[in-house]
mmCIF file of C-alpha atoms in Angstrom:
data_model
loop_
_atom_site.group_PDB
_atom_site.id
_atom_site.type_symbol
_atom_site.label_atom_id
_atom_site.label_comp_id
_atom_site.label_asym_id
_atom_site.label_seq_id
_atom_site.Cartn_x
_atom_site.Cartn_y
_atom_site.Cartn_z
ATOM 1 C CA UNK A 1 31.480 6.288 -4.294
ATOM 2 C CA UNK A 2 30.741 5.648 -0.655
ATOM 3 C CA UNK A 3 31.601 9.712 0.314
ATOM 4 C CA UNK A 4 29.244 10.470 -2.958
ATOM 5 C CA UNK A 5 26.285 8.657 -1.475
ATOM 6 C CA UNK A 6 26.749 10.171 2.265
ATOM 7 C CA UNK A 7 26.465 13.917 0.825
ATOM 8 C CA UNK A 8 23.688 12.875 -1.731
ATOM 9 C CA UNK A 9 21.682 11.272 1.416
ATOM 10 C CA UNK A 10 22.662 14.325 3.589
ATOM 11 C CA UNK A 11 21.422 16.937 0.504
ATOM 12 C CA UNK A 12 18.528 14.667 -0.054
ATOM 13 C CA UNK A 13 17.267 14.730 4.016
ATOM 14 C CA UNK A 14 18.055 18.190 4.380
ATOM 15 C CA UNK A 15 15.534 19.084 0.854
ATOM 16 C CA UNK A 16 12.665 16.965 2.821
ATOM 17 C CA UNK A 17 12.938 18.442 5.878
ATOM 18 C CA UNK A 18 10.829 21.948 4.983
ATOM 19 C CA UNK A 19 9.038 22.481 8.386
ATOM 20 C CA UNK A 20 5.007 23.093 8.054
ATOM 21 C CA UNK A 21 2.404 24.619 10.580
ATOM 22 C CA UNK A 22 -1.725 24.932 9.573
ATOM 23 C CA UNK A 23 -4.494 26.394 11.447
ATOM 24 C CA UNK A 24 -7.731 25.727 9.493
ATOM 25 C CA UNK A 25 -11.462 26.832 10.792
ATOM 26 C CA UNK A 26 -13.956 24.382 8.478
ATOM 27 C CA UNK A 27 -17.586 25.222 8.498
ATOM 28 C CA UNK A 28 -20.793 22.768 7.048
ATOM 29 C CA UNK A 29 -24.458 23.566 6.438
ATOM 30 C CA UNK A 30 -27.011 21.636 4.911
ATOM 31 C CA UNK A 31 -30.563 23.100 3.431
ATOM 32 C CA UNK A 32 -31.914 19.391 4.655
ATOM 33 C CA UNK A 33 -30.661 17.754 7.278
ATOM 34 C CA UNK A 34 -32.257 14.158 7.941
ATOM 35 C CA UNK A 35 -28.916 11.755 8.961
ATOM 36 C CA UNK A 36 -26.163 14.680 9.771
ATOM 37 C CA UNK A 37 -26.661 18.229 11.414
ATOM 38 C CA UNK A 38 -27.532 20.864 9.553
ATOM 39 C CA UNK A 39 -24.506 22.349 10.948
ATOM 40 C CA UNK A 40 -21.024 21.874 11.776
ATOM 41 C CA UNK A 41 -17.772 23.232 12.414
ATOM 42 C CA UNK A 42 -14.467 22.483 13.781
ATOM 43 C CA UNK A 43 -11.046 23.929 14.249
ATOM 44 C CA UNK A 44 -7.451 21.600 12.698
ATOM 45 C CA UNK A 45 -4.343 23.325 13.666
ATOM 46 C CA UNK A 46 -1.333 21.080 12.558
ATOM 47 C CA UNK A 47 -3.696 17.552 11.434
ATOM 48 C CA UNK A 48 -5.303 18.141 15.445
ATOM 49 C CA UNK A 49 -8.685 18.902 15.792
ATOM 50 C CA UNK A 50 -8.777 21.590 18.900
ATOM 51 C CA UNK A 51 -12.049 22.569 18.952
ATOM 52 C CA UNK A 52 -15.396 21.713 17.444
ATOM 53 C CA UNK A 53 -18.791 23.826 17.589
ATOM 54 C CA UNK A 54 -21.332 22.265 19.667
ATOM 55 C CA UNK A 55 -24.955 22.387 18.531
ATOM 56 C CA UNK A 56 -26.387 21.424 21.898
ATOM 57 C CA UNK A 57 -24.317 24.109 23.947
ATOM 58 C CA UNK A 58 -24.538 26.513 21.041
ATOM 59 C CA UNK A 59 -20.954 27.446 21.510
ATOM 60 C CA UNK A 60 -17.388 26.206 20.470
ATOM 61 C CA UNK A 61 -16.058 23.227 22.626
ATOM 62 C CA UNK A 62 -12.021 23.178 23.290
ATOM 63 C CA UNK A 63 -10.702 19.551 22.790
ATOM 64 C CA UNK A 64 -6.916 19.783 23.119
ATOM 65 C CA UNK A 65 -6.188 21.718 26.129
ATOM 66 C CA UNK A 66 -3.025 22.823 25.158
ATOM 67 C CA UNK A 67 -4.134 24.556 22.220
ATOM 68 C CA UNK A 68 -6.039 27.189 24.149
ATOM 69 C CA UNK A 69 -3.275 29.866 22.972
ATOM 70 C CA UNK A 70 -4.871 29.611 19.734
ATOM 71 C CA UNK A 71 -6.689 32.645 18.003
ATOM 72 C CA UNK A 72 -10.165 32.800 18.427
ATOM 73 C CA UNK A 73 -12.862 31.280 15.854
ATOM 74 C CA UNK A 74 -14.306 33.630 13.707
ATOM 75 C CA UNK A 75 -16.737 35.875 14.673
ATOM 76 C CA UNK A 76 -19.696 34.795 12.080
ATOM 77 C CA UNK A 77 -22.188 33.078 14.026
ATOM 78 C CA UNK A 78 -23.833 29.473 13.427
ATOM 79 C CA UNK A 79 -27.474 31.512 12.515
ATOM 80 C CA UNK A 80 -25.564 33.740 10.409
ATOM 81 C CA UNK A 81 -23.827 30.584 8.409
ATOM 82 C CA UNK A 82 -27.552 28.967 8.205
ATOM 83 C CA UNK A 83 -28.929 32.637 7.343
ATOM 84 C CA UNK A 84 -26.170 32.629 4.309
ATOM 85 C CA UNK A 85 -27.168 28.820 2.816
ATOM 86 C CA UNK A 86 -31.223 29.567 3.093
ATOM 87 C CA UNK A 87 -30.751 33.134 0.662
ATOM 88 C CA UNK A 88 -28.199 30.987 -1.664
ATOM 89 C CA UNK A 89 -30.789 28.204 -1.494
ATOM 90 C CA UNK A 90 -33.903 30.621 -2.317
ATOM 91 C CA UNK A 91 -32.398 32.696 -5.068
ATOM 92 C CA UNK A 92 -30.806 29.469 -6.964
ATOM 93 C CA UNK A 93 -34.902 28.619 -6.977
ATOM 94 C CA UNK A 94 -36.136 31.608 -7.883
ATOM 95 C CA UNK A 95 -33.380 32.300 -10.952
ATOM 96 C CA UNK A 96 -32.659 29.134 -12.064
ATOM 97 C CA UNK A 97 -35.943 27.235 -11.432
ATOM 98 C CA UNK A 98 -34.732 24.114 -10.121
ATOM 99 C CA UNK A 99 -35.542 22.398 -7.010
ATOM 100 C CA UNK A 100 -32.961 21.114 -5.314
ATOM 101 C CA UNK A 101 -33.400 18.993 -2.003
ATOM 102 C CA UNK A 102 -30.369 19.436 -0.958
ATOM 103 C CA UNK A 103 -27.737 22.134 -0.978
ATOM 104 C CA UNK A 104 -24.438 22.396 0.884
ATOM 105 C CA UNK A 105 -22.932 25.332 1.882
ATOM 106 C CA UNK A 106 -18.853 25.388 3.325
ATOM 107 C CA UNK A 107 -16.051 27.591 4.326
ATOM 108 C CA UNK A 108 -12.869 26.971 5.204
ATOM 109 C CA UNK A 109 -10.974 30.018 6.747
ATOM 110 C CA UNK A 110 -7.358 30.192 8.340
ATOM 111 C CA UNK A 111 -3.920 30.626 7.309
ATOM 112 C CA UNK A 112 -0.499 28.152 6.800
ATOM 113 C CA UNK A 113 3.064 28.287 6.735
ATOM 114 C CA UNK A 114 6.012 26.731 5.568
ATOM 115 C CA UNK A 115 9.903 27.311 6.689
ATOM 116 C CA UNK A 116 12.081 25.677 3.175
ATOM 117 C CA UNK A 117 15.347 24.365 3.834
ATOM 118 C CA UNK A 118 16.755 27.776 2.840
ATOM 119 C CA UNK A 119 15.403 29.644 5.612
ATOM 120 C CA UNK A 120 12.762 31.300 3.373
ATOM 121 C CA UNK A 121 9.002 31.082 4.984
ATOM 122 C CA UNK A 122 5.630 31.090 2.769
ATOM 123 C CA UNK A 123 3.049 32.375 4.720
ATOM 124 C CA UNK A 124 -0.562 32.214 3.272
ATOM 125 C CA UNK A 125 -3.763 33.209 4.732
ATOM 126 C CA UNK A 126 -7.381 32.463 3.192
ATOM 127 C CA UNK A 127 -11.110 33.243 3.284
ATOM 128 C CA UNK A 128 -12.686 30.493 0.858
ATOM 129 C CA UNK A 129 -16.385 29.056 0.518
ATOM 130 C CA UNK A 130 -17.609 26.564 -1.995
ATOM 131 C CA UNK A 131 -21.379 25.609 -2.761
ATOM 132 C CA UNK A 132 -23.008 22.150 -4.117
ATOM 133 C CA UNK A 133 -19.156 20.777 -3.847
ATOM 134 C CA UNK A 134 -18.265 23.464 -6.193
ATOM 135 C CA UNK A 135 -15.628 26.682 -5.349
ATOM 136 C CA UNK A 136 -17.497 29.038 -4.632
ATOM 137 C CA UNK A 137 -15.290 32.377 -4.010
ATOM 138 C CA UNK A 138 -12.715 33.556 -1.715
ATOM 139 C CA UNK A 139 -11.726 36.658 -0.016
ATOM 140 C CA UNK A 140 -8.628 39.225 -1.186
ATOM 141 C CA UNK A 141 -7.464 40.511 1.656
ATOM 142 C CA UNK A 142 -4.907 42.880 -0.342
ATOM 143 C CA UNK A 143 -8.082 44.697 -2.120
ATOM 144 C CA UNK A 144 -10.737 43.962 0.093
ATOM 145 C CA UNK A 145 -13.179 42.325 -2.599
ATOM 146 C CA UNK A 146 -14.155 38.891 -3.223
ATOM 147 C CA UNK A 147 -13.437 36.389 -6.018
ATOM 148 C CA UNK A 148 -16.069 34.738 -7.765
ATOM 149 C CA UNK A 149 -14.697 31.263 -8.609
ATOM 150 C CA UNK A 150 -18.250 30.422 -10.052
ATOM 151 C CA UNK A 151 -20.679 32.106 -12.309
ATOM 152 C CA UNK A 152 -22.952 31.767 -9.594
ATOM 153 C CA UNK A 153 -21.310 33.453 -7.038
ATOM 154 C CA UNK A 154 -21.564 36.665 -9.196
ATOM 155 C CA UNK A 155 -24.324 37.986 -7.452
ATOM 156 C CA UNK A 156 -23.453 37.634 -3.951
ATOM 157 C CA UNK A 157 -20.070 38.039 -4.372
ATOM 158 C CA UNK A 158 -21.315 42.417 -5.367
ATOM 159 C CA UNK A 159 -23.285 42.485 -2.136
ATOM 160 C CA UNK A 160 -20.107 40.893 -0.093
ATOM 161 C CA UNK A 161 -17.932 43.999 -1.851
ATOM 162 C CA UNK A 162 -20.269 46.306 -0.349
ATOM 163 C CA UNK A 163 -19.769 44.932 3.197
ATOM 164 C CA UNK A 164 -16.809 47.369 3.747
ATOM 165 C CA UNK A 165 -17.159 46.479 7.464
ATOM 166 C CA UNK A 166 -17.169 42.945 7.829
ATOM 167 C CA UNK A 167 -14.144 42.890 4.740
ATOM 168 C CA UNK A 168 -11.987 44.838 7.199
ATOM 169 C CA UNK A 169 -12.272 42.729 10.203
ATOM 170 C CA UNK A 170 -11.854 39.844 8.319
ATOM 171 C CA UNK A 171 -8.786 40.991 6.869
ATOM 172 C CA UNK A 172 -7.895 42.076 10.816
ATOM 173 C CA UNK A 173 -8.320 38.698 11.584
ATOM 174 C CA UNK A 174 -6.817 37.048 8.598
ATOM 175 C CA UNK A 175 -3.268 38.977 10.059
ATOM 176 C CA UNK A 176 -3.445 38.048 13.685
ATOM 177 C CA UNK A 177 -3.813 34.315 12.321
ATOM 178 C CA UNK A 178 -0.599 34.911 10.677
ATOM 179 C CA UNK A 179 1.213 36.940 13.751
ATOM 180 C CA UNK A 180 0.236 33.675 15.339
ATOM 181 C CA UNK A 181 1.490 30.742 12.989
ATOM 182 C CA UNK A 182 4.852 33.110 12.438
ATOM 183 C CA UNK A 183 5.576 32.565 16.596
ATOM 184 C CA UNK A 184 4.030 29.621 17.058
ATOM 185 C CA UNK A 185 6.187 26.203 17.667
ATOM 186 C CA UNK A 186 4.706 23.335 17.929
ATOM 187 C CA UNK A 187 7.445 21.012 19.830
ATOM 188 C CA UNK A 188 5.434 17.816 19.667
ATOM 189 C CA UNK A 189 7.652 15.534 17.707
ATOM 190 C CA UNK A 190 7.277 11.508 18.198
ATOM 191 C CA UNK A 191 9.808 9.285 16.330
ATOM 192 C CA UNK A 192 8.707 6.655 13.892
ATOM 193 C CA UNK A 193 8.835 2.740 14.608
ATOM 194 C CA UNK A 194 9.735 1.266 10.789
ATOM 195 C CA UNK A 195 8.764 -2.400 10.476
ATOM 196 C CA UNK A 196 9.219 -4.369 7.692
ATOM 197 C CA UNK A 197 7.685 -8.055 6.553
ATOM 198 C CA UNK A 198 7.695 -10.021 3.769
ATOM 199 C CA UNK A 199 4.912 -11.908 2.488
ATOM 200 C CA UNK A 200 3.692 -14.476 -0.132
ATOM 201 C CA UNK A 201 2.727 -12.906 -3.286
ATOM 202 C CA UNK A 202 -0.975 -13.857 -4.220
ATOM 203 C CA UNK A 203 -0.600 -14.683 -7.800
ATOM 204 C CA UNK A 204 3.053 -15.983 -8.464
ATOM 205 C CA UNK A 205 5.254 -18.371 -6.665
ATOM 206 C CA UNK A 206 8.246 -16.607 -7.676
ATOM 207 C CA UNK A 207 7.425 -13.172 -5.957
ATOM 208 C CA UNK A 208 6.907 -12.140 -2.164
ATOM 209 C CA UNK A 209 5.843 -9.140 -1.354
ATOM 210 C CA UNK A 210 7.986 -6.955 0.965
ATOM 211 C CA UNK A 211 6.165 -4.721 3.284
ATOM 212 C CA UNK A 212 7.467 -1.331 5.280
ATOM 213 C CA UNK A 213 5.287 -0.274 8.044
ATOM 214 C CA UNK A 214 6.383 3.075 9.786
ATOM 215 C CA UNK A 215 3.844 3.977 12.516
ATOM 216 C CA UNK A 216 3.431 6.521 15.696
ATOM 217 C CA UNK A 217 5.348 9.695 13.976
ATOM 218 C CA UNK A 218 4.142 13.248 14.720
ATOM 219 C CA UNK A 219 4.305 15.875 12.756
ATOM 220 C CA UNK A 220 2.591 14.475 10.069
ATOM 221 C CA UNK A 221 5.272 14.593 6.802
ATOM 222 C CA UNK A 222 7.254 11.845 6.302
ATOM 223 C CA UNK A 223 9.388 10.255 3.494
ATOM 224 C CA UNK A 224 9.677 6.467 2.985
ATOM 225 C CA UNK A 225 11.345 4.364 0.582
ATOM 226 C CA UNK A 226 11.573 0.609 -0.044
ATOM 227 C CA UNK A 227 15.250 0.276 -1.088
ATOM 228 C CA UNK A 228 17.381 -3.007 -2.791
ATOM 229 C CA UNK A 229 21.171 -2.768 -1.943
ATOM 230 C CA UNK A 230 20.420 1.111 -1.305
ATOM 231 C CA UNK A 231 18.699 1.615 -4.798
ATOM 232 C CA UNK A 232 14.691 2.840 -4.379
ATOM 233 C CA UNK A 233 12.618 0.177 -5.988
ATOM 234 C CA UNK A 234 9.703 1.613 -8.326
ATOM 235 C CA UNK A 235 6.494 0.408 -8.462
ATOM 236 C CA UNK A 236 5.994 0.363 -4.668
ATOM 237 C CA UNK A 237 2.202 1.110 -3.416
ATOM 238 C CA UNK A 238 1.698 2.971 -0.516
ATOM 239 C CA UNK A 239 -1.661 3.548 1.958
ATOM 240 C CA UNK A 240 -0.860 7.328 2.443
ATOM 241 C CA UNK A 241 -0.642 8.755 5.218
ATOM 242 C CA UNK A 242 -3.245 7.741 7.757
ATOM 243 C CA UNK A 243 -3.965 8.503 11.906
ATOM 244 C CA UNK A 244 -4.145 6.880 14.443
ATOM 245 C CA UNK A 245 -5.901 7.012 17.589
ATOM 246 C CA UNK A 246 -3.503 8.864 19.776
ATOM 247 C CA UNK A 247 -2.935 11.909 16.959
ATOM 248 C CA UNK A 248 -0.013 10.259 15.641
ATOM 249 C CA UNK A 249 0.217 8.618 12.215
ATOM 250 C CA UNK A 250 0.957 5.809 10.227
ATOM 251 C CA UNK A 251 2.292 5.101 6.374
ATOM 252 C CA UNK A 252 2.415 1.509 4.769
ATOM 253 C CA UNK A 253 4.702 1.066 1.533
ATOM 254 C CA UNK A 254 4.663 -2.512 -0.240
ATOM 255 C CA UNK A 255 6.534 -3.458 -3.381
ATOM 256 C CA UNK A 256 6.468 -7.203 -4.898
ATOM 257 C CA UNK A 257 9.895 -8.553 -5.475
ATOM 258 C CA UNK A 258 11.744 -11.942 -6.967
ATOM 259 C CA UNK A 259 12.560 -14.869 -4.439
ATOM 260 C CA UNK A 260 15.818 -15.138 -6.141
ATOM 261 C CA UNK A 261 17.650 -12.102 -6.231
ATOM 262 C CA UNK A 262 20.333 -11.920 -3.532
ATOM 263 C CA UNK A 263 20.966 -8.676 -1.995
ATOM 264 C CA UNK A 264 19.863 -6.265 0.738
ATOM 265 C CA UNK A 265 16.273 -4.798 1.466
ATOM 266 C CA UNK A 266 15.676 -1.993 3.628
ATOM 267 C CA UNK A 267 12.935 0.871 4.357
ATOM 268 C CA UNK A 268 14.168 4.091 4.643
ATOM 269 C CA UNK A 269 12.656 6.543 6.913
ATOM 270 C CA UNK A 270 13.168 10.423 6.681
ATOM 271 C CA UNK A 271 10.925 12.613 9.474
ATOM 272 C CA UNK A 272 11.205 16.013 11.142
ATOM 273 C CA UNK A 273 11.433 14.221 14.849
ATOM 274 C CA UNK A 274 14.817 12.686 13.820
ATOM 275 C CA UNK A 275 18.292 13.958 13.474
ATOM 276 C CA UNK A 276 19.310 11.577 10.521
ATOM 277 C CA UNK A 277 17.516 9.444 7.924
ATOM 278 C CA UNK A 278 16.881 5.618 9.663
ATOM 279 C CA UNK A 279 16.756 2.271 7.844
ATOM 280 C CA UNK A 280 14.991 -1.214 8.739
ATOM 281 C CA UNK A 281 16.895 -3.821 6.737
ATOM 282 C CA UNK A 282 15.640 -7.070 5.626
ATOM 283 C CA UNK A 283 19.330 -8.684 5.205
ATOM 284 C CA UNK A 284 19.937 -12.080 3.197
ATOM 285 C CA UNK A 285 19.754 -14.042 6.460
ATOM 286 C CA UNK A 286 15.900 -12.622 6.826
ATOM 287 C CA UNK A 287 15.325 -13.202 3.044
ATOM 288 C CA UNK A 288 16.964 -16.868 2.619
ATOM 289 C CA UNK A 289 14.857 -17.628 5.903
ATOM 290 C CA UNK A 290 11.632 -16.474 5.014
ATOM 291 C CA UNK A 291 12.440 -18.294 1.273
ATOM 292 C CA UNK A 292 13.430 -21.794 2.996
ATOM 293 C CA UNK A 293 10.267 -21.158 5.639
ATOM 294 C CA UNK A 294 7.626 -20.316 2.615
ATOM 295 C CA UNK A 295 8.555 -22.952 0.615
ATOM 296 C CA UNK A 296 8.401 -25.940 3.667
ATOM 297 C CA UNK A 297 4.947 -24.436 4.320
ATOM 298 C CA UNK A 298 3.593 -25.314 1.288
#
């Protein structure tokens, strides 16, 4: 039994441990613009912002310095963005005849990879806009032509066709973001701490709640598990996966459980920064303790 659970953990680490790499351009405009700016952009390569466009300077800002190997942003300008939002804007009045205060033009633009366990890579790269919180269309960079994901992106998605031009330097640029996520290798890795508490349940005497806290892990994919004498426990709520100030991240995972069963509790942790899955048990000397401790407290 004991060999039989080694190779299952082994099988199971080595299925989680796909590695993942993003470079993302995001663009914002706004037909009114009275609390935000009516424009905005940034650049997210691997859950790091390393640049953001700068409204005062009219130009992109660098904000991790050792990101400056990245590609380029794209060439469409912050006037040409506005220029795009003010004819969606005006022909959505003139067709439809409704008047909107507010419309909302975005584009996000970049490309991602994955390496699987198997040694197989997924590459993807992507043109895509969206409208009113709506997809809008994207761009085919096999055929050249766009795809209207909305029946109102009909019309500009024919006069976007026609731009023969601009559809082959975006597909240009489309491949040198994918030459550059193939090579690239991101060897920032920071271990997770794994913390675990247990706490008073709110609403019955007879339950505490046991609480994993994994925090300061980089990359960002993780794998956590509340476990009972090895067994994952269901019904466990977790925070998601959140950052934190320095670029790293943090998870919580919390599962109520009875004061009287006898056993062992543990979190176990499974990240890209470490060579084998780790575990934080709560033994029975923790759990009698913290039993004894709740119950002199009340």
């Amino acid at each position: 039994f004991s060999s039989f659970y080694v190779l299952s953990l082994l099988v199971f680490y080595t299925v989680c441990s796909s590695e993942k790499h993003s470079l993302h351009f995001k663009f914002t405009a706004l037909s009114k613009a009275d609390t935000f700016p009516e424009f905005s952009a940034g650049a997210v390569a691997d859950d790091r912002q390393i640049k953001h466009y700068s409204n005062e300077e009219r130009d992109w800002i660098l904000t991790e310095d050792d990101w400056i190997s990245a590609p380029e942003e794209p060439p469409d300008s912050r006037d040409w963005f506005l220029h795009q939002l003010n004819t969606l804007s005006n022909f959505y009045r003139e067709c439809c005849s409704v008047i909107v205060e507010l419309h909302v033009l975005q584009r996000m633009i970049g490309c991602e990879l994955e390496k699987l366990p198997d040694g197989t890579v997924s590459l993807r790269a992507f043109d895509e806009y969206g409208f009113d919180g709506e997809d809008f269309m994207a761009f085919d960079s096999d055929t050249l032509q766009w795809i209207d994901k909305n029946p109102k992106a009909k019309e500009t998605k024919m006069k976007c066709d026609q731009q023969t031009g601009r559809n082959q330097f975006l597909k240009h640029y489309l491949k040198n973001c994918i030459n550059w996520i193939s090579t690239f290798n991101n060897t920032r890795k920071s271990k997770p701490n794994v913390h675990i508490i247990l706490r008073k349940a709110p609403n019955d005497q007879n339950k505490q709640v046991l609480i994993c806290l994994t925090t300061g892990f980089y990359p960002r994919d993780i794998e956590m598990d509340i476990r009972f004498n090895k067994t994952v426990l269901k019904d466990q709520t977790s925070s998601g996966i959140r950052p934190n100030d320095d670029g790293s991240f943090q998870m919580r995972t919390s599962v109520e459980i009875d004061r009287s069963h006898e056993g062992i509790y543990d979190c176990s942790v499974i990240h890209s920064s470490l060579t084998e899955p780790v575990s934080e048990e709560w033994g029975k000397y923790h759990h009698k303790y913290i039993v004894h401790h709740s119950v002199c407290s009340n």
